[in-house]
């Protein structure tokens, strides 16, 4: 039924595994403003936001007796004022620290699953008349890129909010009765069986054709797919870090900021991507942190979401695939570190198992919730850190008349020791570092070490600008010079 769509398989897994609180999937975004937003304009725009995207007025409803995932059912008791609160913070530490502390406490609180899974806090009376908006949303509603698409309703390109016309009609509540729920679940399960069989048949037919025309390569490819798929669903074991092993429900939020052109310059200088530069800087920072805590680490396990969102996909929902792989951390030279990471990241982002991850998630939704939770937990709790990269607005935007000075993402830990999220905004790169205090005993020191990891990497861009060559050119030139002086 149009009013009660089923969760996608990824959405359902993210929602269902919260039987283990360590696997809670809450996205928290801190939007810093240069002034107090117009209250009536913000409320009107937020109301419009919840009408344009009906999931913001819907709650998940499901049954533990059915293998069908929960459906989104419009809340007949939707209370708009419950989801938005206005607060004046006491000035204790200063605007950024006070806002992040409030965001931490807000993030740690679980959602009321009888209501739509989002909340917003508007914090005013900050230093210099600034304000902040903290948006907390469940990952089952959207991923990072989908969330940025959805947020376009909240942001404007000009200080004066434009007239967007009448509000859209809100979704009409419909509470399915028992017969309708059974029919919906049966229809869904039948469609899923047909869909899975169609996918399997397509792969079988394609594989058979390849086997007849190219038996050696197709057999090797099938073997590689089987191995990669087994690797994807296999338990990961304990974290590789000898230091960051414990896990808790608490969070510690810290943030960093760098000029986007500086990262782009490094990517150009090293003939790499911003994502490769990002992971190389984080890897260097994490090793620094371990060394300053009196231990060394040679490799860490990372979980990196790989987006498969297309231009035709509707905003919201989850369109990503989890790529888990090992990152070496004992390469001191930053250029060598980027080079070493390039094939690792490329291999992880093009792993053949990613092509069947949708089927795997469908299978996970068909298992009893306790089994799914145990399976996902065994895959995720052995992860040392999560790294995620989301493009944000390339130009300055406004929110209810106030200029947005920063958009800081704090992605869920998902069983890891820390999640380091990067979001680009108006020529800057903003890092939201969500650390588990049980694993990271000194989040401030970790943040300092990650900053130093970025500073080391960013120096490569300045070096390239000074010499006028890419670092690959420099290495080649040095090699030719050495060869020319050999007898």
Short mmCIF file of C-alpha atoms in Angstrom, two decimals:
data_model
loop_
_atom_site.label_atom_id
_atom_site.label_comp_id
_atom_site.label_asym_id
_atom_site.label_seq_id
_atom_site.Cartn_x
_atom_site.Cartn_y
_atom_site.Cartn_z
CA UNK A 1 0.00 0.00 0.00
CA UNK A 2 1.31 3.46 -0.89
CA UNK A 3 0.80 4.82 2.61
CA UNK A 4 2.54 1.91 4.32
CA UNK A 5 5.62 0.97 2.27
CA UNK A 6 7.94 -1.74 3.49
CA UNK A 7 11.42 -0.89 4.66
CA UNK A 8 14.19 -1.70 2.24
CA UNK A 9 16.41 -4.60 3.26
CA UNK A 10 19.29 -2.38 4.45
CA UNK A 11 16.86 -0.09 6.30
CA UNK A 12 15.27 -3.10 7.98
CA UNK A 13 18.61 -4.54 9.11
CA UNK A 14 19.73 -1.19 10.55
CA UNK A 15 16.46 -0.94 12.44
CA UNK A 16 16.25 -4.57 13.50
CA UNK A 17 19.71 -5.08 15.00
CA UNK A 18 19.07 -2.57 17.79
CA UNK A 19 18.26 -5.46 20.07
CA UNK A 20 21.97 -5.03 20.72
CA UNK A 21 22.26 -1.37 21.85
CA UNK A 22 25.89 -1.22 20.68
CA UNK A 23 24.59 -1.47 17.12
CA UNK A 24 22.25 1.52 17.32
CA UNK A 25 22.24 3.53 14.10
CA UNK A 26 21.67 7.20 14.84
CA UNK A 27 22.92 9.99 12.59
CA UNK A 28 23.48 13.32 14.34
CA UNK A 29 24.18 16.49 12.36
CA UNK A 30 25.21 19.78 13.98
CA UNK A 31 24.39 22.88 11.93
CA UNK A 32 26.10 26.02 13.21
CA UNK A 33 24.42 29.36 12.39
CA UNK A 34 25.74 32.93 12.55
CA UNK A 35 22.56 34.11 14.22
CA UNK A 36 19.26 32.99 15.65
CA UNK A 37 16.92 31.55 12.98
CA UNK A 38 13.47 32.98 12.52
CA UNK A 39 11.35 30.68 14.66
CA UNK A 40 8.16 30.79 12.58
CA UNK A 41 10.12 30.31 9.34
CA UNK A 42 12.02 27.34 10.79
CA UNK A 43 8.82 25.70 12.03
CA UNK A 44 7.11 26.21 8.67
CA UNK A 45 10.07 24.79 6.76
CA UNK A 46 10.37 21.81 9.14
CA UNK A 47 6.65 21.13 8.77
CA UNK A 48 7.08 21.20 4.99
CA UNK A 49 10.07 18.86 5.32
CA UNK A 50 7.93 16.30 7.16
CA UNK A 51 5.25 16.51 4.46
CA UNK A 52 7.60 16.24 1.49
CA UNK A 53 9.24 13.16 3.06
CA UNK A 54 6.42 11.10 4.64
CA UNK A 55 8.80 8.84 6.60
CA UNK A 56 9.27 11.80 8.94
CA UNK A 57 5.62 11.39 9.93
CA UNK A 58 5.72 7.59 9.97
CA UNK A 59 6.78 5.02 12.52
CA UNK A 60 8.10 1.51 11.91
CA UNK A 61 5.57 -1.25 12.53
CA UNK A 62 6.42 -4.92 12.25
CA UNK A 63 5.97 -8.32 13.79
CA UNK A 64 8.58 -10.63 15.22
CA UNK A 65 6.46 -13.52 13.90
CA UNK A 66 6.94 -12.47 10.26
CA UNK A 67 10.07 -12.55 8.12
CA UNK A 68 8.76 -9.52 6.20
CA UNK A 69 10.57 -6.30 7.24
CA UNK A 70 8.67 -3.61 9.14
CA UNK A 71 6.58 -1.16 7.16
CA UNK A 72 6.37 2.60 7.52
CA UNK A 73 2.94 3.44 8.94
CA UNK A 74 1.82 7.06 9.31
CA UNK A 75 1.56 7.97 12.99
CA UNK A 76 -2.08 8.87 13.75
CA UNK A 77 -0.88 10.77 16.84
CA UNK A 78 1.91 12.70 15.13
CA UNK A 79 2.84 15.65 17.35
CA UNK A 80 5.05 18.10 15.50
CA UNK A 81 6.08 19.94 18.68
CA UNK A 82 7.37 16.71 20.22
CA UNK A 83 10.07 16.45 17.56
CA UNK A 84 11.34 20.06 17.71
CA UNK A 85 12.56 21.76 20.88
CA UNK A 86 14.05 25.20 21.47
CA UNK A 87 16.71 25.57 24.18
CA UNK A 88 18.94 28.33 25.54
CA UNK A 89 22.27 26.86 26.57
CA UNK A 90 24.11 28.13 29.64
CA UNK A 91 27.48 29.59 28.63
CA UNK A 92 29.90 27.19 30.29
CA UNK A 93 32.74 26.29 27.92
CA UNK A 94 31.98 28.34 24.82
CA UNK A 95 29.70 27.80 21.85
CA UNK A 96 31.30 24.83 20.05
CA UNK A 97 32.00 22.79 23.19
CA UNK A 98 28.58 23.46 24.71
CA UNK A 99 26.80 22.54 21.47
CA UNK A 100 28.79 19.33 21.03
CA UNK A 101 28.12 18.32 24.63
CA UNK A 102 24.38 18.78 24.11
CA UNK A 103 24.60 16.83 20.85
CA UNK A 104 26.37 13.96 22.64
CA UNK A 105 23.62 13.59 25.23
CA UNK A 106 20.94 13.87 22.56
CA UNK A 107 22.64 11.21 20.44
CA UNK A 108 22.94 8.75 23.34
CA UNK A 109 19.19 8.71 24.00
CA UNK A 110 17.29 6.00 22.17
CA UNK A 111 14.27 6.86 20.02
CA UNK A 112 10.71 6.18 21.09
CA UNK A 113 9.83 3.58 18.44
CA UNK A 114 6.14 4.39 18.83
CA UNK A 115 6.88 7.75 17.17
CA UNK A 116 8.65 8.85 13.98
CA UNK A 117 12.40 8.39 14.34
CA UNK A 118 13.79 11.92 14.27
CA UNK A 119 14.30 14.91 16.57
CA UNK A 120 15.54 18.46 16.20
CA UNK A 121 16.96 20.82 18.85
CA UNK A 122 17.43 24.55 18.22
CA UNK A 123 20.05 26.02 20.55
CA UNK A 124 20.19 29.80 20.96
CA UNK A 125 21.93 32.42 23.10
CA UNK A 126 25.39 31.22 22.07
CA UNK A 127 28.50 33.41 21.91
CA UNK A 128 28.23 36.42 19.59
CA UNK A 129 24.53 35.77 19.05
CA UNK A 130 25.17 32.51 17.20
CA UNK A 131 22.84 29.53 17.21
CA UNK A 132 22.88 25.85 16.34
CA UNK A 133 20.44 23.27 15.06
CA UNK A 134 21.02 19.63 16.01
CA UNK A 135 19.25 17.10 13.84
CA UNK A 136 19.05 13.49 15.01
CA UNK A 137 17.63 10.93 12.59
CA UNK A 138 17.56 7.16 12.49
CA UNK A 139 19.74 5.55 9.85
CA UNK A 140 16.80 3.42 8.68
CA UNK A 141 15.22 6.61 7.28
CA UNK A 142 18.20 7.64 5.19
CA UNK A 143 21.94 7.45 4.69
CA UNK A 144 24.33 10.40 4.53
CA UNK A 145 23.90 11.26 0.86
CA UNK A 146 20.14 10.76 1.02
CA UNK A 147 20.04 12.95 4.11
CA UNK A 148 21.82 15.77 2.30
CA UNK A 149 19.28 15.51 -0.51
CA UNK A 150 16.43 15.61 2.00
CA UNK A 151 17.94 18.62 3.78
CA UNK A 152 17.55 20.76 0.66
CA UNK A 153 14.03 21.52 1.92
CA UNK A 154 15.51 23.05 5.10
CA UNK A 155 18.19 25.17 3.42
CA UNK A 156 17.98 28.25 1.20
CA UNK A 157 20.45 29.87 -1.19
CA UNK A 158 19.57 33.38 0.02
CA UNK A 159 19.20 34.98 3.49
CA UNK A 160 15.56 35.77 2.80
CA UNK A 161 13.52 32.53 2.82
CA UNK A 162 11.62 32.30 -0.49
CA UNK A 163 7.89 31.73 -0.66
CA UNK A 164 7.48 28.05 -1.53
CA UNK A 165 3.71 28.21 -1.81
CA UNK A 166 1.11 26.25 0.15
CA UNK A 167 2.22 23.36 2.30
CA UNK A 168 1.83 19.93 0.71
CA UNK A 169 -0.88 17.75 2.17
CA UNK A 170 0.37 15.54 5.02
CA UNK A 171 0.28 11.76 4.60
CA UNK A 172 -3.05 10.27 5.64
CA UNK A 173 -2.79 7.90 8.61
CA UNK A 174 -3.87 4.35 7.91
CA UNK A 175 -3.69 1.74 10.61
CA UNK A 176 -3.65 -1.67 8.93
CA UNK A 177 -5.79 -4.31 10.57
CA UNK A 178 -4.67 -7.88 11.15
CA UNK A 179 -6.00 -9.18 7.82
CA UNK A 180 -4.28 -6.37 5.88
CA UNK A 181 -1.01 -6.96 7.71
CA UNK A 182 -1.06 -10.66 6.91
CA UNK A 183 -1.87 -9.94 3.25
CA UNK A 184 0.87 -7.29 3.01
CA UNK A 185 3.42 -9.63 4.57
CA UNK A 186 2.39 -12.53 2.35
CA UNK A 187 2.51 -10.38 -0.79
CA UNK A 188 5.91 -9.02 0.19
CA UNK A 189 7.35 -12.45 0.90
CA UNK A 190 6.03 -13.79 -2.41
CA UNK A 191 7.52 -10.87 -4.33
CA UNK A 192 10.84 -11.29 -2.55
CA UNK A 193 10.95 -14.98 -3.45
CA UNK A 194 10.26 -14.15 -7.12
CA UNK A 195 12.82 -11.33 -7.04
CA UNK A 196 15.52 -13.48 -5.47
CA UNK A 197 14.81 -16.32 -7.88
CA UNK A 198 14.97 -13.92 -10.82
CA UNK A 199 18.32 -12.55 -9.67
CA UNK A 200 19.65 -16.03 -9.04
CA UNK A 201 18.35 -17.25 -12.40
CA UNK A 202 19.89 -14.28 -14.18
CA UNK A 203 23.22 -14.95 -12.58
CA UNK A 204 22.91 -18.65 -13.40
CA UNK A 205 22.06 -18.00 -17.05
CA UNK A 206 24.83 -15.44 -17.38
CA UNK A 207 27.25 -17.75 -15.61
CA UNK A 208 26.27 -20.68 -17.82
CA UNK A 209 26.79 -18.62 -20.97
CA UNK A 210 30.19 -17.46 -19.74
CA UNK A 211 31.07 -21.00 -18.76
CA UNK A 212 30.39 -22.22 -22.29
CA UNK A 213 32.23 -19.38 -24.04
CA UNK A 214 35.06 -18.81 -21.58
CA UNK A 215 35.21 -21.71 -19.11
CA UNK A 216 38.53 -20.87 -17.46
CA UNK A 217 37.90 -17.19 -16.72
CA UNK A 218 34.29 -17.77 -15.68
CA UNK A 219 35.29 -20.53 -13.27
CA UNK A 220 37.94 -18.30 -11.73
CA UNK A 221 35.45 -15.42 -11.46
CA UNK A 222 32.84 -17.67 -9.83
CA UNK A 223 35.42 -18.87 -7.35
CA UNK A 224 36.44 -15.29 -6.55
CA UNK A 225 32.79 -14.31 -6.04
CA UNK A 226 32.23 -17.24 -3.69
CA UNK A 227 35.32 -16.38 -1.65
CA UNK A 228 34.44 -12.67 -1.51
CA UNK A 229 30.86 -13.39 -0.48
CA UNK A 230 32.02 -15.73 2.28
CA UNK A 231 34.42 -13.02 3.44
CA UNK A 232 31.63 -10.45 3.59
CA UNK A 233 29.41 -12.49 5.91
CA UNK A 234 32.18 -14.09 7.96
CA UNK A 235 32.71 -13.00 11.59
CA UNK A 236 35.55 -10.51 11.80
CA UNK A 237 37.06 -11.55 15.11
CA UNK A 238 38.32 -9.06 17.69
CA UNK A 239 39.50 -5.56 16.71
CA UNK A 240 43.07 -5.35 15.42
CA UNK A 241 43.88 -2.42 17.68
CA UNK A 242 45.52 -3.58 20.94
CA UNK A 243 44.24 -0.37 22.51
CA UNK A 244 40.70 0.31 21.26
CA UNK A 245 38.92 -2.93 22.23
CA UNK A 246 36.19 -2.04 24.72
CA UNK A 247 32.76 -0.78 23.64
CA UNK A 248 30.00 1.19 25.38
CA UNK A 249 26.83 3.19 24.67
CA UNK A 250 28.54 6.54 25.31
CA UNK A 251 29.84 8.92 22.65
CA UNK A 252 32.36 11.74 22.55
CA UNK A 253 32.02 14.29 19.73
CA UNK A 254 34.98 16.29 18.42
CA UNK A 255 35.46 18.12 15.15
CA UNK A 256 38.13 19.36 12.75
CA UNK A 257 38.10 21.62 9.72
CA UNK A 258 40.38 21.94 6.68
CA UNK A 259 40.24 23.86 3.39
CA UNK A 260 38.82 21.67 0.61
CA UNK A 261 41.20 23.09 -2.04
CA UNK A 262 44.14 21.88 0.07
CA UNK A 263 42.85 18.29 -0.05
CA UNK A 264 42.19 18.64 -3.77
CA UNK A 265 45.77 19.86 -4.26
CA UNK A 266 47.12 16.78 -2.49
CA UNK A 267 44.92 14.50 -4.59
CA UNK A 268 46.30 16.16 -7.72
CA UNK A 269 49.88 16.02 -6.47
CA UNK A 270 49.66 12.31 -5.68
CA UNK A 271 47.39 11.40 -8.62
CA UNK A 272 44.84 10.03 -6.18
CA UNK A 273 41.32 10.81 -4.97
CA UNK A 274 40.14 12.87 -2.03
CA UNK A 275 38.84 9.68 -0.46
CA UNK A 276 42.31 8.09 -0.64
CA UNK A 277 43.85 11.23 0.85
CA UNK A 278 41.20 11.19 3.60
CA UNK A 279 41.86 7.57 4.62
CA UNK A 280 45.64 8.05 4.44
CA UNK A 281 45.42 11.04 6.80
CA UNK A 282 43.17 9.17 9.24
CA UNK A 283 45.44 6.10 9.18
CA UNK A 284 48.44 8.28 10.01
CA UNK A 285 46.55 9.99 12.81
CA UNK A 286 45.38 6.73 14.36
CA UNK A 287 48.92 5.36 14.43
CA UNK A 288 50.11 8.57 16.11
CA UNK A 289 47.42 8.11 18.76
CA UNK A 290 48.49 4.54 19.48
CA UNK A 291 52.15 5.53 19.75
CA UNK A 292 51.35 8.32 22.23
CA UNK A 293 49.34 5.86 24.29
CA UNK A 294 52.42 3.65 24.55
CA UNK A 295 51.61 1.01 21.95
CA UNK A 296 52.03 0.48 18.24
CA UNK A 297 49.62 -0.80 15.61
CA UNK A 298 50.52 -2.09 12.17
CA UNK A 299 47.05 -2.45 10.67
CA UNK A 300 43.44 -1.58 11.46
CA UNK A 301 40.14 -2.88 10.18
CA UNK A 302 37.92 -0.21 8.61
CA UNK A 303 34.31 -0.20 7.54
CA UNK A 304 33.68 2.23 4.67
CA UNK A 305 30.20 2.68 3.19
CA UNK A 306 30.31 2.58 -0.62
CA UNK A 307 27.41 4.52 -2.12
CA UNK A 308 25.44 2.94 -4.95
CA UNK A 309 22.91 5.78 -5.08
CA UNK A 310 22.00 6.80 -8.62
CA UNK A 311 20.54 10.04 -9.94
CA UNK A 312 17.18 8.32 -10.39
CA UNK A 313 16.95 7.13 -6.77
CA UNK A 314 14.52 9.04 -4.60
CA UNK A 315 16.02 10.93 -1.62
CA UNK A 316 16.00 9.03 1.63
CA UNK A 317 16.45 5.34 2.23
CA UNK A 318 19.81 3.58 2.24
CA UNK A 319 21.75 3.14 -0.98
CA UNK A 320 25.15 1.94 0.19
CA UNK A 321 27.17 -1.22 0.62
CA UNK A 322 29.54 -1.89 3.54
CA UNK A 323 33.13 -2.45 2.45
CA UNK A 324 35.30 -3.86 5.24
CA UNK A 325 39.03 -4.17 4.72
CA UNK A 326 42.41 -3.92 6.43
CA UNK A 327 44.36 -0.66 6.31
CA UNK A 328 48.12 -0.77 6.98
CA UNK A 329 49.20 1.94 9.42
CA UNK A 330 52.97 1.41 9.68
CA UNK A 331 54.01 3.27 6.50
CA UNK A 332 55.71 6.46 7.65
CA UNK A 333 56.10 8.30 4.33
CA UNK A 334 52.73 9.92 3.44
CA UNK A 335 53.24 9.52 -0.32
CA UNK A 336 54.00 5.83 0.10
CA UNK A 337 50.99 5.50 2.39
CA UNK A 338 48.65 6.94 -0.26
CA UNK A 339 50.17 4.68 -2.92
CA UNK A 340 49.80 1.66 -0.67
CA UNK A 341 46.18 2.48 0.06
CA UNK A 342 45.16 3.07 -3.56
CA UNK A 343 44.85 -0.61 -4.63
CA UNK A 344 43.38 -1.56 -1.26
CA UNK A 345 40.59 1.03 -1.54
CA UNK A 346 40.02 0.26 -5.19
CA UNK A 347 39.76 -3.45 -4.42
CA UNK A 348 37.36 -2.84 -1.52
CA UNK A 349 35.13 -0.55 -3.59
CA UNK A 350 35.02 -3.05 -6.46
CA UNK A 351 34.86 -6.25 -4.44
CA UNK A 352 32.73 -8.79 -6.38
CA UNK A 353 30.80 -9.56 -3.20
CA UNK A 354 29.35 -6.04 -3.25
CA UNK A 355 27.27 -7.09 -6.26
CA UNK A 356 25.39 -9.67 -4.19
CA UNK A 357 25.19 -7.66 -0.97
CA UNK A 358 21.56 -6.79 -1.70
CA UNK A 359 20.66 -10.47 -1.69
CA UNK A 360 22.61 -10.98 1.52
CA UNK A 361 20.70 -8.17 3.22
CA UNK A 362 17.43 -9.66 2.04
CA UNK A 363 18.46 -12.96 3.58
CA UNK A 364 19.34 -11.20 6.82
CA UNK A 365 15.87 -9.66 6.99
CA UNK A 366 14.35 -13.13 6.57
CA UNK A 367 16.17 -14.50 9.61
CA UNK A 368 14.83 -14.21 13.16
CA UNK A 369 15.80 -10.85 14.56
CA UNK A 370 18.05 -12.35 17.25
CA UNK A 371 19.97 -14.33 14.61
CA UNK A 372 20.34 -11.24 12.39
CA UNK A 373 21.58 -9.20 15.34
CA UNK A 374 24.18 -11.82 16.23
CA UNK A 375 25.31 -12.11 12.61
CA UNK A 376 25.65 -8.36 12.10
CA UNK A 377 27.30 -7.94 15.49
CA UNK A 378 29.92 -10.56 14.63
CA UNK A 379 30.71 -8.62 11.45
CA UNK A 380 30.74 -5.11 12.94
CA UNK A 381 32.21 -5.35 16.44
CA UNK A 382 35.60 -6.37 15.07
CA UNK A 383 35.85 -3.08 13.16
CA UNK A 384 38.38 -0.59 14.54
CA UNK A 385 37.07 2.52 12.82
CA UNK A 386 34.48 3.66 10.30
CA UNK A 387 35.34 6.21 7.62
CA UNK A 388 32.60 7.90 5.63
CA UNK A 389 32.74 10.67 3.05
CA UNK A 390 29.66 12.71 2.05
CA UNK A 391 29.57 15.70 -0.32
CA UNK A 392 27.65 18.64 1.07
CA UNK A 393 26.50 21.97 -0.39
CA UNK A 394 29.32 23.54 -2.47
CA UNK A 395 28.17 27.08 -1.63
CA UNK A 396 26.97 28.90 1.46
CA UNK A 397 23.37 28.19 2.45
CA UNK A 398 20.94 29.70 4.94
CA UNK A 399 18.47 28.29 7.42
CA UNK A 400 15.40 30.35 8.31
CA UNK A 401 17.30 33.59 7.60
CA UNK A 402 20.54 32.66 9.41
CA UNK A 403 23.74 31.83 7.54
CA UNK A 404 25.01 28.28 7.97
CA UNK A 405 28.63 28.49 9.10
CA UNK A 406 29.24 24.75 9.48
CA UNK A 407 27.55 21.39 8.89
CA UNK A 408 29.21 18.74 11.05
CA UNK A 409 28.19 15.08 10.62
CA UNK A 410 28.42 12.51 13.42
CA UNK A 411 27.73 9.09 11.95
CA UNK A 412 26.93 6.06 14.15
CA UNK A 413 29.76 3.96 15.57
CA UNK A 414 28.00 0.76 14.54
CA UNK A 415 30.08 -1.36 16.90
CA UNK A 416 33.39 0.34 16.02
CA UNK A 417 35.67 2.33 18.33
CA UNK A 418 35.21 5.53 16.33
CA UNK A 419 33.46 6.83 13.23
CA UNK A 420 35.22 9.62 11.35
CA UNK A 421 32.84 11.33 8.95
CA UNK A 422 33.88 13.88 6.34
CA UNK A 423 31.48 16.38 4.83
CA UNK A 424 32.42 19.09 2.34
CA UNK A 425 30.68 22.45 2.64
CA UNK A 426 31.32 25.74 0.81
CA UNK A 427 35.00 25.10 0.13
CA UNK A 428 35.76 23.47 3.45
CA UNK A 429 36.06 19.95 4.79
CA UNK A 430 34.36 19.35 8.14
CA UNK A 431 35.18 16.23 10.14
CA UNK A 432 32.83 14.87 12.78
CA UNK A 433 34.64 12.37 15.01
CA UNK A 434 32.30 10.12 17.02
CA UNK A 435 34.41 8.17 19.51
CA UNK A 436 33.50 5.56 22.10
CA UNK A 437 35.06 6.69 25.41
CA UNK A 438 35.43 3.04 26.45
CA UNK A 439 37.71 2.47 23.46
CA UNK A 440 39.24 5.94 23.08
CA UNK A 441 40.27 7.05 26.55
CA UNK A 442 41.41 10.49 25.36
CA UNK A 443 39.18 11.76 22.51
CA UNK A 444 40.93 15.14 22.58
CA UNK A 445 44.32 13.51 21.99
CA UNK A 446 42.85 11.37 19.21
CA UNK A 447 41.54 14.53 17.54
CA UNK A 448 44.95 16.19 17.85
CA UNK A 449 46.62 13.16 16.28
CA UNK A 450 44.16 13.09 13.39
CA UNK A 451 44.78 16.80 12.82
CA UNK A 452 48.50 16.09 12.66
CA UNK A 453 47.82 13.24 10.24
CA UNK A 454 45.99 15.68 7.97
CA UNK A 455 48.65 18.37 8.39
CA UNK A 456 51.30 15.88 7.25
CA UNK A 457 49.24 14.94 4.20
CA UNK A 458 48.26 18.52 3.35
CA UNK A 459 51.91 19.56 3.30
CA UNK A 460 52.23 17.47 0.12
CA UNK A 461 49.99 19.90 -1.73
CA UNK A 462 52.14 22.85 -0.72
CA UNK A 463 55.22 20.93 -1.79
CA UNK A 464 53.71 20.27 -5.19
CA UNK A 465 52.76 23.92 -5.63
CA UNK A 466 56.27 25.04 -4.77
CA UNK A 467 57.97 22.64 -7.20
CA UNK A 468 55.35 22.72 -9.96
CA UNK A 469 55.40 18.94 -10.47
CA UNK A 470 53.24 16.11 -9.26
CA UNK A 471 54.94 13.96 -6.67
CA UNK A 472 54.89 11.15 -9.19
CA UNK A 473 56.80 13.42 -11.59
CA UNK A 474 59.29 14.22 -8.85
CA UNK A 475 59.92 10.57 -8.10
CA UNK A 476 60.35 9.82 -11.82
CA UNK A 477 62.73 12.75 -12.26
CA UNK A 478 64.81 11.65 -9.27
CA UNK A 479 64.97 8.11 -10.67
CA UNK A 480 66.16 9.38 -14.06
CA UNK A 481 68.77 11.54 -12.39
CA UNK A 482 70.10 8.56 -10.44
CA UNK A 483 70.24 6.47 -13.59
CA UNK A 484 72.11 9.17 -15.49
CA UNK A 485 74.99 9.24 -13.00
CA UNK A 486 75.42 5.48 -12.89
CA UNK A 487 78.63 4.25 -14.64
#
